[in-house]
mmCIF file of C-alpha atoms in Angstrom:
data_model
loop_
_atom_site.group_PDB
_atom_site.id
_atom_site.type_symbol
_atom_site.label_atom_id
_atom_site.label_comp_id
_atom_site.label_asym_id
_atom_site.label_seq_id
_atom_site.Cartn_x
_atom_site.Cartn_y
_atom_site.Cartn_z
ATOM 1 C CA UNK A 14 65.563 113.089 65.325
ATOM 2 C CA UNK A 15 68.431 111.636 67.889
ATOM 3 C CA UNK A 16 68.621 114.405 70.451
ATOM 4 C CA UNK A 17 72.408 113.317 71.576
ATOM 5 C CA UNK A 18 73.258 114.209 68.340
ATOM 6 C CA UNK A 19 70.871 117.509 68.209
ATOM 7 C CA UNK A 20 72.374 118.804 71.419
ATOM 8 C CA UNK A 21 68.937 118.521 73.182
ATOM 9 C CA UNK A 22 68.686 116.973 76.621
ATOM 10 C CA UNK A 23 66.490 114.637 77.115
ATOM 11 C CA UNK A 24 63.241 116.012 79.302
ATOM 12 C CA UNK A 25 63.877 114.050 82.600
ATOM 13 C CA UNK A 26 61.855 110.604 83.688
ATOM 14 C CA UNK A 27 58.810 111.915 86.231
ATOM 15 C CA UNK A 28 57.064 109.271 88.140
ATOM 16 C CA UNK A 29 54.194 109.671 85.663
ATOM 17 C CA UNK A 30 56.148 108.221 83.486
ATOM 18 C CA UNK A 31 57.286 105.111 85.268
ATOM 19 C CA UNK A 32 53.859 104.738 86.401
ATOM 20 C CA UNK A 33 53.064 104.414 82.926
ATOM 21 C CA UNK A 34 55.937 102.426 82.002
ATOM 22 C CA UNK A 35 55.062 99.829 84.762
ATOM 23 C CA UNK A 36 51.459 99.873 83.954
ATOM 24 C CA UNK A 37 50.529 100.669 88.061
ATOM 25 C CA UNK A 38 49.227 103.891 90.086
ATOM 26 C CA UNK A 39 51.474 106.694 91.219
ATOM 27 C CA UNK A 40 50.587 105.945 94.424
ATOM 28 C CA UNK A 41 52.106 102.288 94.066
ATOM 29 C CA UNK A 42 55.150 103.662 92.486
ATOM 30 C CA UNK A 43 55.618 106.110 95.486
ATOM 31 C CA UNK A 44 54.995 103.045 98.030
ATOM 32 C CA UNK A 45 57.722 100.805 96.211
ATOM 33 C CA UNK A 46 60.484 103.898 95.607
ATOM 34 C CA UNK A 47 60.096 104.827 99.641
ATOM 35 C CA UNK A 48 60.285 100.971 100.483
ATOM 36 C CA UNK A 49 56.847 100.534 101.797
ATOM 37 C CA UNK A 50 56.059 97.167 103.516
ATOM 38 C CA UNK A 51 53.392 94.884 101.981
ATOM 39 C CA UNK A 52 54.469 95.777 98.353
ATOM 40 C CA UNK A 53 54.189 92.057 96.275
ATOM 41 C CA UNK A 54 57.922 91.335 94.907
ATOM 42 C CA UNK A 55 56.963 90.392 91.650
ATOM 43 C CA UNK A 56 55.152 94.588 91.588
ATOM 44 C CA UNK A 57 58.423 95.745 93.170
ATOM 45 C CA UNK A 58 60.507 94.288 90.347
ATOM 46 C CA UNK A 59 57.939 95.738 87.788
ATOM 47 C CA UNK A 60 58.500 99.363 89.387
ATOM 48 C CA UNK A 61 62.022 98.823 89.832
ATOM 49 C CA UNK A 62 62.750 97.623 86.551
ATOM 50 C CA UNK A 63 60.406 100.558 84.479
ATOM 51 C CA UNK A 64 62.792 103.079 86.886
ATOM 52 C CA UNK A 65 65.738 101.536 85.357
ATOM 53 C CA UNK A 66 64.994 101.482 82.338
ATOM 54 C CA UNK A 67 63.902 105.042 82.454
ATOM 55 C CA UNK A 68 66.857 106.442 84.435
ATOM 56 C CA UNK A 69 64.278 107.775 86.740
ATOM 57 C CA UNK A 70 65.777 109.761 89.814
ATOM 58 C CA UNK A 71 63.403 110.826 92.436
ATOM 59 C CA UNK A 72 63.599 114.828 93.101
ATOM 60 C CA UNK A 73 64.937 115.153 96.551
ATOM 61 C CA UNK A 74 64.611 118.633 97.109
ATOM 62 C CA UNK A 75 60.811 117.796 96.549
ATOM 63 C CA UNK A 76 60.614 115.152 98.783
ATOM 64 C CA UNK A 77 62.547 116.592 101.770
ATOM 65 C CA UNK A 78 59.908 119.979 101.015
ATOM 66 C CA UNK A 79 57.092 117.341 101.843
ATOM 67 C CA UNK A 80 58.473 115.308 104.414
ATOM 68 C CA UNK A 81 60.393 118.195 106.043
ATOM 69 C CA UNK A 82 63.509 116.204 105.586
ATOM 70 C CA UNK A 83 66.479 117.096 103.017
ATOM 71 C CA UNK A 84 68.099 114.161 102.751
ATOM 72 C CA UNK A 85 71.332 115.695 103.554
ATOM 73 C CA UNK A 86 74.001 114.526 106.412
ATOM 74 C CA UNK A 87 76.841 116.476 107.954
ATOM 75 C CA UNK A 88 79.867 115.158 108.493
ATOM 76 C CA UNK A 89 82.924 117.155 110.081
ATOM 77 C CA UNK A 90 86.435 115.616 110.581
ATOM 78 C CA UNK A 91 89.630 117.473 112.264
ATOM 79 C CA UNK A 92 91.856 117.190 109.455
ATOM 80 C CA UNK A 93 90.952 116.002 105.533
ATOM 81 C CA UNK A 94 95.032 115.526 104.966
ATOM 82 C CA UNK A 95 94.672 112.720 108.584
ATOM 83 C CA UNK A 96 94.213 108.813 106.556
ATOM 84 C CA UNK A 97 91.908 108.416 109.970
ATOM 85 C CA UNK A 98 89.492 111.514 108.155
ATOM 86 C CA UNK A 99 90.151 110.601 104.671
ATOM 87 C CA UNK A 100 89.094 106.877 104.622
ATOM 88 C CA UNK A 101 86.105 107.225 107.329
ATOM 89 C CA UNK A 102 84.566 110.511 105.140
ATOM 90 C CA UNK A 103 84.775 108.055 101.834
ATOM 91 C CA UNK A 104 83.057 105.454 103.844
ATOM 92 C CA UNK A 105 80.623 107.502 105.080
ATOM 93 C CA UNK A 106 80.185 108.861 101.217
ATOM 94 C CA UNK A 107 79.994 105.281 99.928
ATOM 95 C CA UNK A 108 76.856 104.303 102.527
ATOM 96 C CA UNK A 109 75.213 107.433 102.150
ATOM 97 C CA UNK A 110 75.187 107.689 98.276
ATOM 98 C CA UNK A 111 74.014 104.324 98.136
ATOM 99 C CA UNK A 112 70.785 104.917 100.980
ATOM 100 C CA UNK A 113 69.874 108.206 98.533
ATOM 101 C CA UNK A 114 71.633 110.990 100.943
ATOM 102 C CA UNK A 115 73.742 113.358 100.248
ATOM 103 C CA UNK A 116 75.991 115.618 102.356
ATOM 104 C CA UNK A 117 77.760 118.124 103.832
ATOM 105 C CA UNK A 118 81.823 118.188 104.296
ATOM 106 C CA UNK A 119 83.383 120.051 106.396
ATOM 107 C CA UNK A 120 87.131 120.439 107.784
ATOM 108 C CA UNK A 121 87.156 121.418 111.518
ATOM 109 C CA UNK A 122 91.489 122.112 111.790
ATOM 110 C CA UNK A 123 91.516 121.203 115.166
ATOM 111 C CA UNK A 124 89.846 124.257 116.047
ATOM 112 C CA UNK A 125 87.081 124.486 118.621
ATOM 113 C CA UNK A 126 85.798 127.637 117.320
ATOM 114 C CA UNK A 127 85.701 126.642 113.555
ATOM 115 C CA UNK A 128 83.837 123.496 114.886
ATOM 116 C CA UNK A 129 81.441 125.561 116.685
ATOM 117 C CA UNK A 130 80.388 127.277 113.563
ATOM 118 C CA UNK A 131 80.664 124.439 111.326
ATOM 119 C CA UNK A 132 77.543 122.562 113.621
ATOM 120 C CA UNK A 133 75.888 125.940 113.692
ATOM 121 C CA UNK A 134 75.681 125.861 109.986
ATOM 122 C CA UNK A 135 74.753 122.188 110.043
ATOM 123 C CA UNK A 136 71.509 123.268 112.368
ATOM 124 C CA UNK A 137 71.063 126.354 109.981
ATOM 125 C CA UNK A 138 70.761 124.288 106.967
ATOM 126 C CA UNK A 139 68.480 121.773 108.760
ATOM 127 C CA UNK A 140 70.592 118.791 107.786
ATOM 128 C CA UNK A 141 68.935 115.214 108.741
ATOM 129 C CA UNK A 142 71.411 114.163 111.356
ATOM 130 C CA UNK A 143 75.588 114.817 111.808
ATOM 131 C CA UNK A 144 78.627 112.705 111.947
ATOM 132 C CA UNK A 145 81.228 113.912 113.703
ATOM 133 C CA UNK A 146 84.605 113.105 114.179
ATOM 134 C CA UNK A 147 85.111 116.082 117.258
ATOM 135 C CA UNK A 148 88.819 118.299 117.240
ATOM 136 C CA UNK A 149 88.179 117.093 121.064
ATOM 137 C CA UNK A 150 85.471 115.148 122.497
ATOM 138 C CA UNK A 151 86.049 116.075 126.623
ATOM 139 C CA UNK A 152 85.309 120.322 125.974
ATOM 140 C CA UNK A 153 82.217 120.357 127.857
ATOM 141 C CA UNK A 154 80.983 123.316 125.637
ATOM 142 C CA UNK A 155 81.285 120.978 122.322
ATOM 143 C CA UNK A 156 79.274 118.282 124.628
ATOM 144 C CA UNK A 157 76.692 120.695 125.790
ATOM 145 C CA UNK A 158 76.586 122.434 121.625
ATOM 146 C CA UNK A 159 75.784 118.924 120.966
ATOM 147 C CA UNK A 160 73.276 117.931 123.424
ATOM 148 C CA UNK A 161 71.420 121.421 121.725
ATOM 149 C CA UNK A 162 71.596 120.096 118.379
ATOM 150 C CA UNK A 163 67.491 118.700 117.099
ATOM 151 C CA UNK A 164 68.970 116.264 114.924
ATOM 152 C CA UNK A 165 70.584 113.043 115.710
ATOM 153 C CA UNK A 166 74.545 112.689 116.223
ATOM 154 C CA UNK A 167 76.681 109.940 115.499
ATOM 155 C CA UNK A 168 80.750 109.986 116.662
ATOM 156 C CA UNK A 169 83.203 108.475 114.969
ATOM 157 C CA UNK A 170 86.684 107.723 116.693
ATOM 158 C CA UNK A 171 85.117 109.778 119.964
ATOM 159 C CA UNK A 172 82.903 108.731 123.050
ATOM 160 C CA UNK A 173 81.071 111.170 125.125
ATOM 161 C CA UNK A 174 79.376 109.376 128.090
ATOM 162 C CA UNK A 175 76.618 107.044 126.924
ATOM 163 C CA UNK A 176 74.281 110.326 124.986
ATOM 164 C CA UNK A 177 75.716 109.704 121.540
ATOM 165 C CA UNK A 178 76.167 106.586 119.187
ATOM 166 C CA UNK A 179 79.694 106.140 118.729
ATOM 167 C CA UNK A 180 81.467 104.003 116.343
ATOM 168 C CA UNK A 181 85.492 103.433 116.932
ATOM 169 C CA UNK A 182 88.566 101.029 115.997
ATOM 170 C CA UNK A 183 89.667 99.718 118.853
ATOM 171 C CA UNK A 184 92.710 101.694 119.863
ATOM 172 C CA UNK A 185 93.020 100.090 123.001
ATOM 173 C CA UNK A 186 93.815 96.376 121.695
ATOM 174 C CA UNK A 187 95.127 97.983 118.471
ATOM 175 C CA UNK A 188 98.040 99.791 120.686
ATOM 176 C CA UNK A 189 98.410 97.032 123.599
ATOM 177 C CA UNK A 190 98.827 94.258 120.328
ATOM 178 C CA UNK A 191 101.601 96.939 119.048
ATOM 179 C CA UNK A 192 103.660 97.692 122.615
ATOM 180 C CA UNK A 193 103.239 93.260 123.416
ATOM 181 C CA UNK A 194 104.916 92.119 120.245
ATOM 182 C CA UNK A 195 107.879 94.777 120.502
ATOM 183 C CA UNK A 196 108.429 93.197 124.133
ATOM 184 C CA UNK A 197 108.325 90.449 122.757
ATOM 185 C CA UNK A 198 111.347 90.991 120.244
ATOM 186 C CA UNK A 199 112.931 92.153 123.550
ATOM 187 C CA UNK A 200 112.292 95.564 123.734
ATOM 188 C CA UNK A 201 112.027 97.973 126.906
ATOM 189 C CA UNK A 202 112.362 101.352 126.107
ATOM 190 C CA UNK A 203 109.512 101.622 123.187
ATOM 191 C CA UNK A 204 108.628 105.277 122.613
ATOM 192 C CA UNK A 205 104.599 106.220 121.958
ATOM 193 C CA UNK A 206 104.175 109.147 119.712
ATOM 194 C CA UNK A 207 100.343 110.060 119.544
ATOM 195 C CA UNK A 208 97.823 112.631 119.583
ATOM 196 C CA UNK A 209 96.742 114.673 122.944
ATOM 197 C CA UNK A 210 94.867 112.485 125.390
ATOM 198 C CA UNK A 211 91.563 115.130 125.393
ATOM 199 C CA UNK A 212 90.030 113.205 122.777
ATOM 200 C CA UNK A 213 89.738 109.219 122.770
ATOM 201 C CA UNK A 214 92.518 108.090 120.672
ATOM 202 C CA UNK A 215 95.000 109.231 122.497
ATOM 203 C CA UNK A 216 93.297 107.995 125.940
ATOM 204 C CA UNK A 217 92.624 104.934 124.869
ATOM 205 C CA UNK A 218 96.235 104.435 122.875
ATOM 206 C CA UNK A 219 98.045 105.622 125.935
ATOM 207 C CA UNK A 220 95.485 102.935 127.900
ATOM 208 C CA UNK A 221 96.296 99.947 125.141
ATOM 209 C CA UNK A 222 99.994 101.046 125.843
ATOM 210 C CA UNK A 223 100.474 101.532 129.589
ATOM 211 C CA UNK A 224 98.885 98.107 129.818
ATOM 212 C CA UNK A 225 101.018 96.117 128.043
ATOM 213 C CA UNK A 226 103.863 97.513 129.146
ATOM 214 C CA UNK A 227 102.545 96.696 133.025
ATOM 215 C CA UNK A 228 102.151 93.400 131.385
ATOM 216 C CA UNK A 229 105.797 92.157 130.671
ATOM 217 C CA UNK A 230 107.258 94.228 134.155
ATOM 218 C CA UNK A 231 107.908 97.449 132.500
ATOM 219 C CA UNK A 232 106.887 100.953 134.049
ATOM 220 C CA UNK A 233 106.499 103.642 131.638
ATOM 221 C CA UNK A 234 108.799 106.598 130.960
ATOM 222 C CA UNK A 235 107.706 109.709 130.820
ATOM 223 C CA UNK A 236 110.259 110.990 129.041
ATOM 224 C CA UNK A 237 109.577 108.458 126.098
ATOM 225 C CA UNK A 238 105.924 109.480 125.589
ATOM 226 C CA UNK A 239 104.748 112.086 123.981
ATOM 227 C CA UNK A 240 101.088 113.468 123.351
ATOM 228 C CA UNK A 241 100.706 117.287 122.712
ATOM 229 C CA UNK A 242 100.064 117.965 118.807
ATOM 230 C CA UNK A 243 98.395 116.835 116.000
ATOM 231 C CA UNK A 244 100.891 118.437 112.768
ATOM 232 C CA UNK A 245 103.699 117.134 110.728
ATOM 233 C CA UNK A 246 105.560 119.791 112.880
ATOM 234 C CA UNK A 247 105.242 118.294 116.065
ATOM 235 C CA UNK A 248 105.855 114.995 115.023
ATOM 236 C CA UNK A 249 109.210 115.935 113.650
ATOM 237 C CA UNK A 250 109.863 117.938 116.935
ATOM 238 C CA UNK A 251 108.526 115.159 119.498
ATOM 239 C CA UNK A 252 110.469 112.435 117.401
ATOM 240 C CA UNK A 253 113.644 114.551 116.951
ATOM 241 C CA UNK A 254 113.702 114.869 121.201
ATOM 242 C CA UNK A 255 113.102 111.377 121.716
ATOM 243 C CA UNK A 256 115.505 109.905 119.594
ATOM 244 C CA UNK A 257 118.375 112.590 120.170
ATOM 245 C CA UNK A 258 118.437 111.442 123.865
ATOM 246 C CA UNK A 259 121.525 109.829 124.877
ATOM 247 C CA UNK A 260 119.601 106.886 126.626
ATOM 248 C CA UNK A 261 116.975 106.683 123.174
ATOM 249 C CA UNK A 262 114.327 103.970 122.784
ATOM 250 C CA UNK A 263 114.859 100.914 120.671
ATOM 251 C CA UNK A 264 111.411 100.837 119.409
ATOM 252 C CA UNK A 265 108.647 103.237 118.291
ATOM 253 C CA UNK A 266 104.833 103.695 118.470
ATOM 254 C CA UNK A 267 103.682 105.977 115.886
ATOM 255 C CA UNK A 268 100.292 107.385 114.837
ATOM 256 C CA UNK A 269 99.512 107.121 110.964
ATOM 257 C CA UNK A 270 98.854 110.596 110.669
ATOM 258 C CA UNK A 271 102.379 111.533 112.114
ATOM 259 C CA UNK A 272 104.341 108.509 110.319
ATOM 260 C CA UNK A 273 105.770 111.129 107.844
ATOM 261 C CA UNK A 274 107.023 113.959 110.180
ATOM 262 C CA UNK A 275 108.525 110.812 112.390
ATOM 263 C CA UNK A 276 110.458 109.429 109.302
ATOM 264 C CA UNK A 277 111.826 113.295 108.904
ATOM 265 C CA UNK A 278 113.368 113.211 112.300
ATOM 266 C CA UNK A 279 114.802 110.095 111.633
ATOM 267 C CA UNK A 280 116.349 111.200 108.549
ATOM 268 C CA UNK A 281 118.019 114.198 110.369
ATOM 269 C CA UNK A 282 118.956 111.986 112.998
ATOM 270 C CA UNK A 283 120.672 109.497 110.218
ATOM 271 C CA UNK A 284 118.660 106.701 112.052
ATOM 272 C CA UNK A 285 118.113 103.626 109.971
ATOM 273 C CA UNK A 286 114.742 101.115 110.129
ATOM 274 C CA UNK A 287 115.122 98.501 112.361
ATOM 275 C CA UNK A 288 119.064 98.083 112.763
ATOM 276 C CA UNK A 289 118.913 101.707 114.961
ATOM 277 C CA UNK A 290 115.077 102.019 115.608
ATOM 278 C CA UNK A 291 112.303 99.183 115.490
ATOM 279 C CA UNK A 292 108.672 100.862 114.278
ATOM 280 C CA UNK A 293 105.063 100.599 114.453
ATOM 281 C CA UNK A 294 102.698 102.705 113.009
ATOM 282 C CA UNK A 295 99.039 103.096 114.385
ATOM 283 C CA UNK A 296 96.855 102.860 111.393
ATOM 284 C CA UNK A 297 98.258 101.695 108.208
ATOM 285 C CA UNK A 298 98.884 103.874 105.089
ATOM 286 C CA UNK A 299 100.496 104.014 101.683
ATOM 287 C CA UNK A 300 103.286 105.475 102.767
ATOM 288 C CA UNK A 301 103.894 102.644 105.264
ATOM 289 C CA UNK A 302 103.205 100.301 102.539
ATOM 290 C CA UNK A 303 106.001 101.973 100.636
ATOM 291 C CA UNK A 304 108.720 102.483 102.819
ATOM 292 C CA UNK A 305 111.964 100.748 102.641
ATOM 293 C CA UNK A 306 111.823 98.557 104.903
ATOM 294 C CA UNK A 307 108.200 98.118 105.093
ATOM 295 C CA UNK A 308 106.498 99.244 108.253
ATOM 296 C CA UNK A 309 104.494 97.238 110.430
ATOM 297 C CA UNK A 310 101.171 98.437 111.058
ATOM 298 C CA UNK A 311 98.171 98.355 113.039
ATOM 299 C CA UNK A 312 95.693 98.410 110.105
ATOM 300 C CA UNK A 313 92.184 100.353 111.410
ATOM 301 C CA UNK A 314 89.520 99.973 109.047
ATOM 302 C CA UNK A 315 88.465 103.505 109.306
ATOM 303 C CA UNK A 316 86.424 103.196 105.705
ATOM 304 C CA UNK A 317 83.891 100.747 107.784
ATOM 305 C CA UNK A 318 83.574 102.951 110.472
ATOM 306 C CA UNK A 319 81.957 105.828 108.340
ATOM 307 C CA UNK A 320 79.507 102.961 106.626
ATOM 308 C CA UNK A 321 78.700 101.914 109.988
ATOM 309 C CA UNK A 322 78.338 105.323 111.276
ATOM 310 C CA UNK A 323 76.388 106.186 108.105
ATOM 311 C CA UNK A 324 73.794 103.097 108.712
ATOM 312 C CA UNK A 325 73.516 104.434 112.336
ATOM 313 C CA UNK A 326 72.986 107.973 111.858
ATOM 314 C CA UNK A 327 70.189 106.660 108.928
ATOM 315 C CA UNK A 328 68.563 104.415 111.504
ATOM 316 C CA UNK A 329 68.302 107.585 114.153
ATOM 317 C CA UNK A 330 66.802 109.582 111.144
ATOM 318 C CA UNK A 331 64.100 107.084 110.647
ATOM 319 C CA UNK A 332 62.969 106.865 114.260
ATOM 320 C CA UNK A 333 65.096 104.279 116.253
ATOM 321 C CA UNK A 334 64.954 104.961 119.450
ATOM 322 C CA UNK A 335 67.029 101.733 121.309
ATOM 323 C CA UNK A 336 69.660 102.905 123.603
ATOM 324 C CA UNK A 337 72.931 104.794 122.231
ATOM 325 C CA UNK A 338 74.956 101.691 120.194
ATOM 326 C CA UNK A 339 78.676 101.465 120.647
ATOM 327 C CA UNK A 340 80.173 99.553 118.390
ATOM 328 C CA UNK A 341 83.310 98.443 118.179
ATOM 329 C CA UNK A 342 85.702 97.839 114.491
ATOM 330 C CA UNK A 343 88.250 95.408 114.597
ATOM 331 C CA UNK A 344 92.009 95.743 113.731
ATOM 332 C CA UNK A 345 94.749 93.906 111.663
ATOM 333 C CA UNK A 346 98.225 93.382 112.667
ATOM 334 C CA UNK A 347 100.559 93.767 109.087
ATOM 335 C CA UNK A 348 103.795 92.345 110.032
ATOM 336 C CA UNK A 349 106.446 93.878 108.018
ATOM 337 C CA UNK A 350 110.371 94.741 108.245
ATOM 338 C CA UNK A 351 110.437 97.632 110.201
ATOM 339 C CA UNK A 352 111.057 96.091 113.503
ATOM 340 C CA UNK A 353 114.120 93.329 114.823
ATOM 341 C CA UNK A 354 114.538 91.112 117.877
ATOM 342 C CA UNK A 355 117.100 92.491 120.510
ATOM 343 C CA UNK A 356 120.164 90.613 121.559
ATOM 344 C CA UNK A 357 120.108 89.581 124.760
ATOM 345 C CA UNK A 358 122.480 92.183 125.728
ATOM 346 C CA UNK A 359 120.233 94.960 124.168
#
């Protein structure tokens, strides 16, 4: 009888039976599935291919019961509507589906009490090891909840000392590359809107920037940087107060994340892309993509940070114990239309 067409599912592949299919031992079918060393490759292929062939998916609720491990990862991240969240979480889902892990998704909001619970429950549920992209990574009680924590931790986008593995874009070159090739066009007054300097994207933007303004002879404003919020909200306010001014900037730094409420402002403001206001977004997005004019970009791979992070926080699982990596994730400069060279006269 065909079963698809019966309605019947199919009783699911055991390792009996690909032990069978393969012609070997359990045992050797257990050595080749959990990568043992020492397994011939011609055996390997013979296991791998009977697996195949039989669909065969090992139980991992059974395994983690005997090796005390579930096979399960938590990952938090401030905001799932931020591209920086969005693209590292799928890259982190794209490594860890592939290594056999599953895992755990949670949305912090930017609050340090929601992230307090949030790890709680990780530790609760005895998850293998954490990724965390931290609300804020310089609250000492979020460093010191950490340092608590039995199973490995792996930052993304945040440092803390030298305790934790962290895995970042680098904001500092990213931003400096951004503020240098508005100077060069000619500009002087180039505004930064970012996030809040008490976690590391905003230190190290407001580094990249200070420095390349320092760089070509220019001090920098205070009244043309601002760093206090995270939400559409305050990127419409912060943007709408710069660019009202009766001395405004020529040029714009802009975090990805805060690319539409800037773009609001501007609307209310009637300001047009470049011929009134040159721009630069920090990480790249669709809707910077699609913008008329197109907006130049700082493009972050954020999706490679999560594999990488991913990798690492596997590694720690499995009993690395070389000193805490930092590594490091190129950018991209996207030259677009968004920006124009100043006159001479300004």
């Amino acid at each position: 009888m065909d079963e698809g067409k019966s309605g019947r599912i199919p009783p699911r592949a055991t390792i009996s039976d690909v032990a069978r299919q393969a012609g070997v031992s359990i045992g050797t079918v257990s050595r080749v599935l959990n990568k043992a060393r020492n397994v011939k490759p011609a055996l390997q292929r013979s296991v791998l291919d009977a697996a195949a062939a039989l669909d065969y998916r090992p139980d991992s609720f059974a395994q983690g019961m005997r090796s005390k491990k579930t096979h399960v990862i938590g990952v938090i991240v401030p905001d799932l509507r931020n591209p920086l969240s969005a693209e590292a979480a799928a890259g982190v889902e794209e490594e860890l589906t592939q290594q056999g892990y599953s895992f755990f998704l949670a949305n912090s909001r930017y609050e340090r009490g929601r992230e307090e619970n949030i790890l709680n429950e990780f530790a609760r549920r005895r998850v293998d090891g954490i990724i965390a992209i931290l609300a804020r990574d310089q609250d000492p009680r979020t460093v010191e909840q950490l340092r608590r924590l039995p199973m490995p931790v792996v930052l993304l986008e945040r440092e803390i000392g030298t305790e934790f593995d962290a895995v970042r874009t680098d904001q500092v070159q990213g931003t400096y590359r951004a503020t240098r090739y508005l100077a060069a066009l000619g500009h002087r007054r180039i505004a930064l809107i970012t996030v809040p300097t008490d976690n590391m994207s905003g230190r190290y933007r407001l580094q990249g920037y200070t420095e390349a303004l320092a760089d070509v002879g220019v001090s920098v404003s205070d009244d043309l940087v601002h760093m206090a919020g995270y939400t559409r909200d305050y990127a419409v306010n912060a943007a709408y107060a710069v660019l009202s001014r009766r001395t405004k900037p020529t040029a714009l730094i802009v975090s990805g994340g805060m690319l539409p409420g800037v773009l609001d402002a501007m609307r209310q403001l009637n300001l047009s892309i470049p011929e009134e206001l040159s721009l630069v977004v920090l990480g790249d997005t669709e809707l910077a993509a699609l913008t008329r004019p197109g907006i130049t970009a700082i493009r972050y791979d954020w999706a490679q940070t999560g594999r990488v992070a991913a990798r690492l926080t596997i590694s720690r699982i499995g009993g690395s114990e070389t000193p805490s990596e930092r590594v490091i994730v190129p950018y991209e400069f996207i030259l677009r239309e968004s920006c124009r060279e100043l006159s001479s006269d300004g």
